[in-house]
Short mmCIF file of C-alpha atoms and ligand atoms in Angstrom, two decimals:
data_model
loop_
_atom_site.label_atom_id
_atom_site.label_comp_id
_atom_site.label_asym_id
_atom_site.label_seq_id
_atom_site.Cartn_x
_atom_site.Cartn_y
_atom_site.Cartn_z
CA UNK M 7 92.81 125.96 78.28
CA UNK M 8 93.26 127.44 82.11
CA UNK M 9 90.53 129.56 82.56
CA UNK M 10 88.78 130.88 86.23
CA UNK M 11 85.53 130.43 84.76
CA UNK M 12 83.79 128.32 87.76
CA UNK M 13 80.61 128.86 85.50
CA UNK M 14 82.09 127.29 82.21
CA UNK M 15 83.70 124.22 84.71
CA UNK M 16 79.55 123.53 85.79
CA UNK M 17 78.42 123.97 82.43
CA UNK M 18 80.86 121.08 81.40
CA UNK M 19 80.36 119.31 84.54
CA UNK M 20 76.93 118.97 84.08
CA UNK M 21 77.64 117.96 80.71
CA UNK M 22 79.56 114.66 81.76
CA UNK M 23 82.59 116.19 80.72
CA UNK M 24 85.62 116.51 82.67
CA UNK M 25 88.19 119.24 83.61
CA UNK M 26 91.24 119.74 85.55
CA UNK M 27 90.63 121.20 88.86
CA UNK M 28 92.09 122.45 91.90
CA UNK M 29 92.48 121.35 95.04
CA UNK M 30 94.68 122.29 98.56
CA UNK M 31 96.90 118.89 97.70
CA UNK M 32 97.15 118.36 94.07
CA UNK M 33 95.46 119.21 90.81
CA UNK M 34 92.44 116.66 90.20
CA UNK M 35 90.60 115.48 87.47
CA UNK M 36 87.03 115.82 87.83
CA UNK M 37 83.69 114.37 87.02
CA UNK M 38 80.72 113.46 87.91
CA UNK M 39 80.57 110.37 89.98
CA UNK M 40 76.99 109.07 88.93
CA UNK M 41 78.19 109.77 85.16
CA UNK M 42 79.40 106.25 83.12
CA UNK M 43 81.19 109.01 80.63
CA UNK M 44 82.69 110.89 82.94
CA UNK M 45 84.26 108.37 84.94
CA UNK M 46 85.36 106.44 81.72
CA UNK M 47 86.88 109.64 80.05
CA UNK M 48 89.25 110.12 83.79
CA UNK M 49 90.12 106.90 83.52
CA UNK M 50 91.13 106.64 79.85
CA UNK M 51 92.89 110.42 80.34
CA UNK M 52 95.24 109.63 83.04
CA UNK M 53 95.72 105.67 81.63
CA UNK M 54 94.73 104.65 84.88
CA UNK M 55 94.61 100.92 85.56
CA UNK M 56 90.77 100.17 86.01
CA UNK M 57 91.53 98.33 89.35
CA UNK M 58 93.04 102.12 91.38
CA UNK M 59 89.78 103.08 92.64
CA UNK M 60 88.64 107.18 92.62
CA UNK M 61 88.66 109.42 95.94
CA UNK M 62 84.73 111.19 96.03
CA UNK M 63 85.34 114.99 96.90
CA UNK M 64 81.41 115.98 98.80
CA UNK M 65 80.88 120.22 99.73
CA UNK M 66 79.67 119.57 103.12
CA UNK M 67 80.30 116.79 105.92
CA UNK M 68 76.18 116.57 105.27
CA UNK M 69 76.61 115.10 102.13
CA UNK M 70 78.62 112.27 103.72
CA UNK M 71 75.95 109.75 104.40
CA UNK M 72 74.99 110.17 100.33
CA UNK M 73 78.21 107.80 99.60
CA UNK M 74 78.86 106.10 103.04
CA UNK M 75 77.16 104.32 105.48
CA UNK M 76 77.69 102.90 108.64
CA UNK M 77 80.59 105.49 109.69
CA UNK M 78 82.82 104.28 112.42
CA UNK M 79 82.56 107.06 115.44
CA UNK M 80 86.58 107.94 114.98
CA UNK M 81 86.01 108.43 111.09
CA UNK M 82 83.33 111.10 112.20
CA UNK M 83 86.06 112.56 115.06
CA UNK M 84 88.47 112.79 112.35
CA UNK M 85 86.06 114.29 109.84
CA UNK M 86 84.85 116.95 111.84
CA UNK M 87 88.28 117.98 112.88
CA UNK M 88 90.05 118.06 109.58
CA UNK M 89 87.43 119.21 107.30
CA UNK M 90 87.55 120.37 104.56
CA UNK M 91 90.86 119.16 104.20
CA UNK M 92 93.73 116.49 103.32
CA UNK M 93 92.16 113.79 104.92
CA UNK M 94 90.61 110.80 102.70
CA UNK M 95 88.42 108.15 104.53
CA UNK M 96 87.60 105.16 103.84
CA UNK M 97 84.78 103.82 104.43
CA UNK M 98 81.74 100.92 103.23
CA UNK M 99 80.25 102.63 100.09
CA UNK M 100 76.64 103.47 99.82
CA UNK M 101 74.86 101.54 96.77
CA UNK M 102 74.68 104.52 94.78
CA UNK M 103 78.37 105.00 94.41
CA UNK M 104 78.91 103.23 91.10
CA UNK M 105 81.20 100.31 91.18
CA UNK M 106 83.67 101.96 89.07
CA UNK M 107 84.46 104.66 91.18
CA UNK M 108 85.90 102.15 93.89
CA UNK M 109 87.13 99.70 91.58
CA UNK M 110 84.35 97.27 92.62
CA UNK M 111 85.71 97.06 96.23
CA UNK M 112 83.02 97.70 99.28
CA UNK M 113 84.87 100.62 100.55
CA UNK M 114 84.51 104.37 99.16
CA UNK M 115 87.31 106.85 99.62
CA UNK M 116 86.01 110.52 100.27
CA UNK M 117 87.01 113.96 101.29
CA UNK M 118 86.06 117.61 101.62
CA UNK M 119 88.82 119.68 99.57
CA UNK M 120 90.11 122.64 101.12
CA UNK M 121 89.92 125.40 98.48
CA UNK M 122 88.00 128.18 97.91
CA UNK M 123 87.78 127.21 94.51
CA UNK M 124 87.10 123.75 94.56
CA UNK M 125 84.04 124.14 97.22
CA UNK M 126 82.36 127.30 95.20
CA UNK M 127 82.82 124.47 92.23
CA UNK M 128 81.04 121.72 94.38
CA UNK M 129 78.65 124.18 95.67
CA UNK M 130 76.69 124.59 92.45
CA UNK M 131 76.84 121.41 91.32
CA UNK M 132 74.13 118.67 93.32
CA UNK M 133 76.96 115.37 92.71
CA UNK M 134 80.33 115.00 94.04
CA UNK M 135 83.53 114.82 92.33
CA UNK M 136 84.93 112.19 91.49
CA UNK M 137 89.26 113.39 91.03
CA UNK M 138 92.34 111.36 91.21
CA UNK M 139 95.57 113.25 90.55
CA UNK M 140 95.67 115.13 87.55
CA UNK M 141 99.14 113.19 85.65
CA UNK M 142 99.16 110.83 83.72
CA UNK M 143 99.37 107.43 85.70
CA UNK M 144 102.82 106.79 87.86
CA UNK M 145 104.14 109.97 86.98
CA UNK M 146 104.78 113.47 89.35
CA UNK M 147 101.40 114.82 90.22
CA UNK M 148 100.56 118.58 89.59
CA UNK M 149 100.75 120.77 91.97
CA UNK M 150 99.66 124.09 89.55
CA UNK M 151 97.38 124.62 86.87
CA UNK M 152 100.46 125.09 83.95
CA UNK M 153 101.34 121.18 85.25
CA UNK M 154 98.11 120.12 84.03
CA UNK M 155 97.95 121.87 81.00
CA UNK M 156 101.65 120.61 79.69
CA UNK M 157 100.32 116.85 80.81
CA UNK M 158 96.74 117.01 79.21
CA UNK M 159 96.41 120.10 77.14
CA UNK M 160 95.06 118.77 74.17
CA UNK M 161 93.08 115.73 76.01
CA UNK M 162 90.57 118.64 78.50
CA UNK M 163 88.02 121.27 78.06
CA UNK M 164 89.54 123.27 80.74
CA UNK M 165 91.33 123.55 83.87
CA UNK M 166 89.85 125.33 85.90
CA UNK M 167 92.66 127.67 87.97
CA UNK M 168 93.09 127.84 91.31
CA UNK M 169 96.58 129.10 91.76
CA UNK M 170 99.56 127.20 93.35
CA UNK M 171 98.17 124.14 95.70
CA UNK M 172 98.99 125.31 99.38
CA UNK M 173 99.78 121.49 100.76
CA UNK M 174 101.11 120.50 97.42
CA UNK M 175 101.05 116.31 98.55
CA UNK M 176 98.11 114.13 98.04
CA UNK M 177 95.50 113.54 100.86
CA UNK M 178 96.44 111.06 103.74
CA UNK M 179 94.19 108.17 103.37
CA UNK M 180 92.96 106.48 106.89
CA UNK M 181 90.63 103.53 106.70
CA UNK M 182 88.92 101.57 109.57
CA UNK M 183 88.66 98.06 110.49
CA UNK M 184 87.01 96.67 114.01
CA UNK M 185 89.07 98.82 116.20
CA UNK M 186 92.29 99.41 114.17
CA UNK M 187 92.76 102.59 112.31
CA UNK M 188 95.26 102.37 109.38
CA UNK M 189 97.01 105.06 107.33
CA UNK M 190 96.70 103.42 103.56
CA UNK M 191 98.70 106.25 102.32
CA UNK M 192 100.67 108.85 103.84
CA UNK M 193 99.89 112.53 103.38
CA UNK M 194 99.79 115.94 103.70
CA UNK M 195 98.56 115.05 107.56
CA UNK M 196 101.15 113.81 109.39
CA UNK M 197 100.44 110.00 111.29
CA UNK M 198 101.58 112.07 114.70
CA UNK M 199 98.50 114.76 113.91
CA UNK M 200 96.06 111.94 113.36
CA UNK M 201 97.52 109.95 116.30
CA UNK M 202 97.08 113.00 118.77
CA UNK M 203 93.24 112.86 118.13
CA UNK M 204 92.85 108.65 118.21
CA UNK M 205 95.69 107.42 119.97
CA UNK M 206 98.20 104.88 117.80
CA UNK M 207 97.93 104.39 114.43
CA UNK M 208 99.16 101.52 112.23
CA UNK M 209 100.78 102.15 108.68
CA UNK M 210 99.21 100.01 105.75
CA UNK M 211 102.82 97.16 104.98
CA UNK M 212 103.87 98.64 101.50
CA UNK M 213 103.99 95.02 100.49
CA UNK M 214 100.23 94.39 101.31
CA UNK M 215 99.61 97.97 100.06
CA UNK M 216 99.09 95.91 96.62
CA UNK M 217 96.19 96.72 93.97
CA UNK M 218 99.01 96.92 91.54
CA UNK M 219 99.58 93.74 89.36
CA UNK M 220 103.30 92.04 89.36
CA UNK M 221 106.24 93.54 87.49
CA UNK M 222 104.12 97.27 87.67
CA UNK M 223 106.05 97.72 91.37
CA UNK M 224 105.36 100.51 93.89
CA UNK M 225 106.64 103.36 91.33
CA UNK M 226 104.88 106.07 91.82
CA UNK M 227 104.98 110.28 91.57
CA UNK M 228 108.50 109.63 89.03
CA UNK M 229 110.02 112.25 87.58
CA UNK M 230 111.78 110.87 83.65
CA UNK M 231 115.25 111.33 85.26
CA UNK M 232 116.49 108.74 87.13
CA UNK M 233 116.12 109.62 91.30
CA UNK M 234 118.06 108.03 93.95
CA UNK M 235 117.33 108.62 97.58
CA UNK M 236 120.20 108.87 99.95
CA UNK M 237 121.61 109.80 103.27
CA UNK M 238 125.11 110.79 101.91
CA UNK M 239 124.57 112.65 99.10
CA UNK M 240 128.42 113.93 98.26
CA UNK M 241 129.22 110.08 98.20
CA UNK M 242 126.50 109.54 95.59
CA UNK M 243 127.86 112.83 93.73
CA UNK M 244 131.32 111.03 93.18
CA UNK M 245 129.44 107.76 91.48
CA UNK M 246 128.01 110.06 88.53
CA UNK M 247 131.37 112.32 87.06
CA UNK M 248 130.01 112.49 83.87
CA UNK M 249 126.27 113.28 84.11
CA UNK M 250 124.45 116.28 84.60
CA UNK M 251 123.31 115.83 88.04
CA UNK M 252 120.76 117.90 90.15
CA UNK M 253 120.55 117.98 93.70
CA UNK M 254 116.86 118.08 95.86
CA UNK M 255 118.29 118.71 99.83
CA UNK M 256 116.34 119.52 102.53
CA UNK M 257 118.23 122.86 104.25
CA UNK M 258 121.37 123.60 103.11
CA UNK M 259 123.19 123.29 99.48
CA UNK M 260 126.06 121.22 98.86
CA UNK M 261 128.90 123.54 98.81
CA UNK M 262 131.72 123.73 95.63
CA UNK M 263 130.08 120.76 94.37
CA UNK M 264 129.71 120.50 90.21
CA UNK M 265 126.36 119.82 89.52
CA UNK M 266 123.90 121.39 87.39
CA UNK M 267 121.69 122.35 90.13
CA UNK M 268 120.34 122.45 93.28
CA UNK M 269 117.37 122.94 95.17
CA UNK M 270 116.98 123.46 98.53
CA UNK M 271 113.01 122.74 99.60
CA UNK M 272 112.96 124.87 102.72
CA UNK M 273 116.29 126.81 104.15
CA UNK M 274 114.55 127.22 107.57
CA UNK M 275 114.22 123.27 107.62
CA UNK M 276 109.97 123.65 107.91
CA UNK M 277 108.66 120.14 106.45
CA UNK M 278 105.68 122.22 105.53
CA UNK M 279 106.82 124.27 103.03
CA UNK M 280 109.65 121.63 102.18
CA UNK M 281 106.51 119.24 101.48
CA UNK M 282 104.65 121.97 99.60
CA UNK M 283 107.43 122.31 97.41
CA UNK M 284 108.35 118.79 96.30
CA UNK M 285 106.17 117.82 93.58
CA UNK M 286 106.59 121.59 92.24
CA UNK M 287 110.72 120.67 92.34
CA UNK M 288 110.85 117.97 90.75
CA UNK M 289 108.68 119.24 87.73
CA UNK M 290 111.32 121.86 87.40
CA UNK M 291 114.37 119.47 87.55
CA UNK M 292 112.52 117.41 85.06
CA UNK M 293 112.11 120.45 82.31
CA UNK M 294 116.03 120.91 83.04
CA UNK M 295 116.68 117.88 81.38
CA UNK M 296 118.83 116.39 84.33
CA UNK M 297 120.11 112.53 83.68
CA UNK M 298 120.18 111.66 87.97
CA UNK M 299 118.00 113.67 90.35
CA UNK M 300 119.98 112.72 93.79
CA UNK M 301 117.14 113.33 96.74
CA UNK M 302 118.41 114.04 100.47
CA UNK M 303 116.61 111.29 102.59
CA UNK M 304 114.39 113.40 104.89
CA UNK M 305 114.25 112.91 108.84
CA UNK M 306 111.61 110.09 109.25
CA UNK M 307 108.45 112.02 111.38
CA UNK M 308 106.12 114.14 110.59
CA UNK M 309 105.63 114.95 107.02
CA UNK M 310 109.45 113.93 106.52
CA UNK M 311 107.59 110.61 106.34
CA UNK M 312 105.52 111.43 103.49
CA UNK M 313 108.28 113.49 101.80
CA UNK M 314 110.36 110.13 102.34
CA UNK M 315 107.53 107.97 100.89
CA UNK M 316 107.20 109.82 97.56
CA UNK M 317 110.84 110.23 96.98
CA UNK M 318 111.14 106.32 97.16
CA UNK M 319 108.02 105.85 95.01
CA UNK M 320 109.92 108.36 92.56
CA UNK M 321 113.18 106.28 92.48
CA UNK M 322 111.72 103.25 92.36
CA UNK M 323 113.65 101.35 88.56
CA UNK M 324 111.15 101.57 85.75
P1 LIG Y 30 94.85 109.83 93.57
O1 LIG Y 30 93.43 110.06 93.22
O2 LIG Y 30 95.76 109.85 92.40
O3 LIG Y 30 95.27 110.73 94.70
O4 LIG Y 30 94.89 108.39 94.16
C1 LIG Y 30 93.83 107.96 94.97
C2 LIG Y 30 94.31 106.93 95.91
O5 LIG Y 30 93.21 106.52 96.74
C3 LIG Y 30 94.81 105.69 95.22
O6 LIG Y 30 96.03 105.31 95.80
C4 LIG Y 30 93.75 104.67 95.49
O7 LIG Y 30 94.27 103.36 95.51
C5 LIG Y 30 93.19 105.13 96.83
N1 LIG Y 30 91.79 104.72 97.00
C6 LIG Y 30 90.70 105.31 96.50
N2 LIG Y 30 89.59 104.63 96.80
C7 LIG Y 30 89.98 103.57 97.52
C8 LIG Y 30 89.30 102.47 98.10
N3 LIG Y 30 87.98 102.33 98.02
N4 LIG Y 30 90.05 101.56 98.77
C9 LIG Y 30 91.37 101.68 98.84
N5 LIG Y 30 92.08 102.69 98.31
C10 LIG Y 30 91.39 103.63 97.65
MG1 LIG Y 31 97.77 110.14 92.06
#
C-alpha cells in the first residue's frame, strides 16, 4: 500500500515491522536497527545475501557517535559538508550496532538522508534506520514509490511516499584507513566533489571490491533484458536485426534507426539529471518488454563515472 501516512510508518516502525521508504537516492527498506525482526524480515524481503552489510540512516550529525566511534577528522569534514545527503561513511562501529547490520565486519556504514520525508520519519522515532535499496537483490533499484510497490507489494505494510527521488543513484560510500580515503562505491557525489574538499582520492579495485562469493560476479542494478554498454552504438544496432531493441543515449537519439525505442537521459547533456534518470529508464525499458537494452558508454568524470559503473553492473551475463 503507498500511503503518506508518516504516523502509520512510526506506528509500524516501532512495531519491528518494516516499510518501504524514501530517500534523495533510492527507495529504502527500513527498520529498526536494534530490532532482531526487523533486520531479519529486510533481509529475507530483498533475498539479500547475509554477508552485504546495511547502511544506518541517523536524523542529526549528533546522533553519529551512537553507532561510530573514533571518527577520522576528514570523515567529520566530509560529514559536515554533505549532510544530510548522498554520502555513506564508513567507519569502526560502536558495540551497540548489532552484528547483523554490518555483516559482522568492524566497520558501520551511515548517513543522514536528504528528504523531507525521510528526516520528519527519523525525527519521531529515537533509533536509526537501518535501509538498503528497496529491490529485490541484484536487480534495478527504485527510484519511486510505484517501483517498490510492483517489487514488494504483497511482502510490506506500506511504503511510505515521498515522490520521485531527486538524485535517483545510491549514496557514494567513502571509507578511511591510516591516511588513505577510498571511494567503496561510486555515487550520487562525484570522486572530483569529494576530492575538492580532501585532496586525492583512491577508488576501491572492483576485483578487491569482493563480499560476493564466486560465480555470483559483480552484477548488479540489472534490468531482465539483456544490456550491453558501448561506445558505438549504431555498430551494436547492426549485430541484433531481429530483436526488439531499445536504445539508453546520453544527448542525442539515433537518427532513422529501427528500434523500438529510445531514450535520451538528458538532451542538454547535464549528468545530473541524466543520473537522476537512469534507474527510472531502465524500469521503463524493462515493462516494454525489450530483448537488448544497448546503453551509450558515458564520458568517464563526474557522475558519468557512476552512470558508467551501474550500466556495467547492469550488463554484467547472468
Ligand atoms: P544498498 O543498501 O543496497 O544501497 O547497499 C549498501 C551498500 O553498502 C552495499 O554495497 C554494502 O556492501 C555497503 N556497505 C554497508 N555497510 C558496509 C560496511 N560496514 N563495510 C563495507 N561496505 C558496507
Ligand atoms: Mg542496493
Amino acid at each position: 500500500m503507498i500511503s503518506n501516512a508518516i504516523e502509520l510508518a512510526v506506528e509500524l516502525l516501532k512495531k519491528e515491522d518494516i516499510i518501504g521508504f524514501p530517500t534523495e537516492t533510492v527507495y529504502g527498506l527500513a527498520g529498526n536497527i536494534y530490532s532482531e525482526k526487523a533486520i531479519d524480515t529486510i533481509y529475507r524481503t530483498k533475498q539479500r545475501p547475509s554477508f552485504n552489510p546495511l547502511i544506518v540512516h541517523i536524523k542529526q550529525i549528533e546522533d553519529l557517535n551512537k553507532v561510530a566511534i573514533e571518527i577520522p577528522e576528514s570523515a567529520k569534514i566530509l560529514a559536515k559538508l554533505f549532510w544530510p545527503g548522498p554520502l555513506t561513511l564508513l567507519l569502526k562501529k560502536h558495540a551497540s550496532v548489532p552484528d547483523r547490520i554490518t555483516a559482522g565486519k568492524p566497520t558501520v556504514a551511515v548517513r543522514i538522508p536528504n528528504h523531507p520525508v525521510a528526516l520528519s520519519l527519523l525525527h519521531q522515532l529515537d533509533f536509526p534506520l537501518a535501509a538498503p535499496s528497496a529491490n529485490p537483490f541484484s536487480s534495478i533499484s527504485p527510484t519511486s514509490a510505484e517501483h517498490v510497490e510492483n517489487y514488494f507489494g504483497d511482502k510490506l505494510p506500506m511504503v511510505l511516499d515521498g515522490g520521485v527521488c531527486k538524485a535517483g543513484i545510491e549514496s557514494t560510500i567513502v571509507g578511511f584507513h591510516d591516511d588513505e580515503i577510498i571511494i567503496y562505491r561510486l555515487g550520487a557525489i562525484s570522486k572530483e566533489e569529494i576530492e575538492k574538499i580532501v585532496g586525492p582520492v583512491s577508488l576501491l579495485n572492483k576485483n578487491e571490491n569482493a563480499p560476493e562469493a564466486p560465480g555470483m560476479l559483480s552484477r548488479h542494478y540489472a534490468p531482465k533484458s539483456t544490456l550491453f554498454l558501448t561506445t558505438n552504438v549504431l555498430e551494436q544496432v547492426k549485430l541484433f536485426p531481429n530483436k526488439k531493441i531499445g536504445l539508453l543515449l546520453f544527448k542525442q537519439p539515433e537518427k532513422e534507426q529501427d528500434v523500438a525505442c529510445q531514450i535520451i537521459l538528458s538532451p542538454s547533456g547535464n549528468l545530473q539529471e541524466a543520473t537522476s534518470k537512469l534507474y527510472a529508464s531502465l524500469h521503463e525499458l524493462d515493462s516494454m518488454q525489450i530483448d537488448i537494452i544497448l546503453a551509450e558508454r558515458f564520458p568517464d568524470n563526474g557522475l558519468g563515472r557512476t552512470i558508467n559503473d551501474r550500466l556495467e553492473r547492469a550488463s554484467k551475463n547472468r
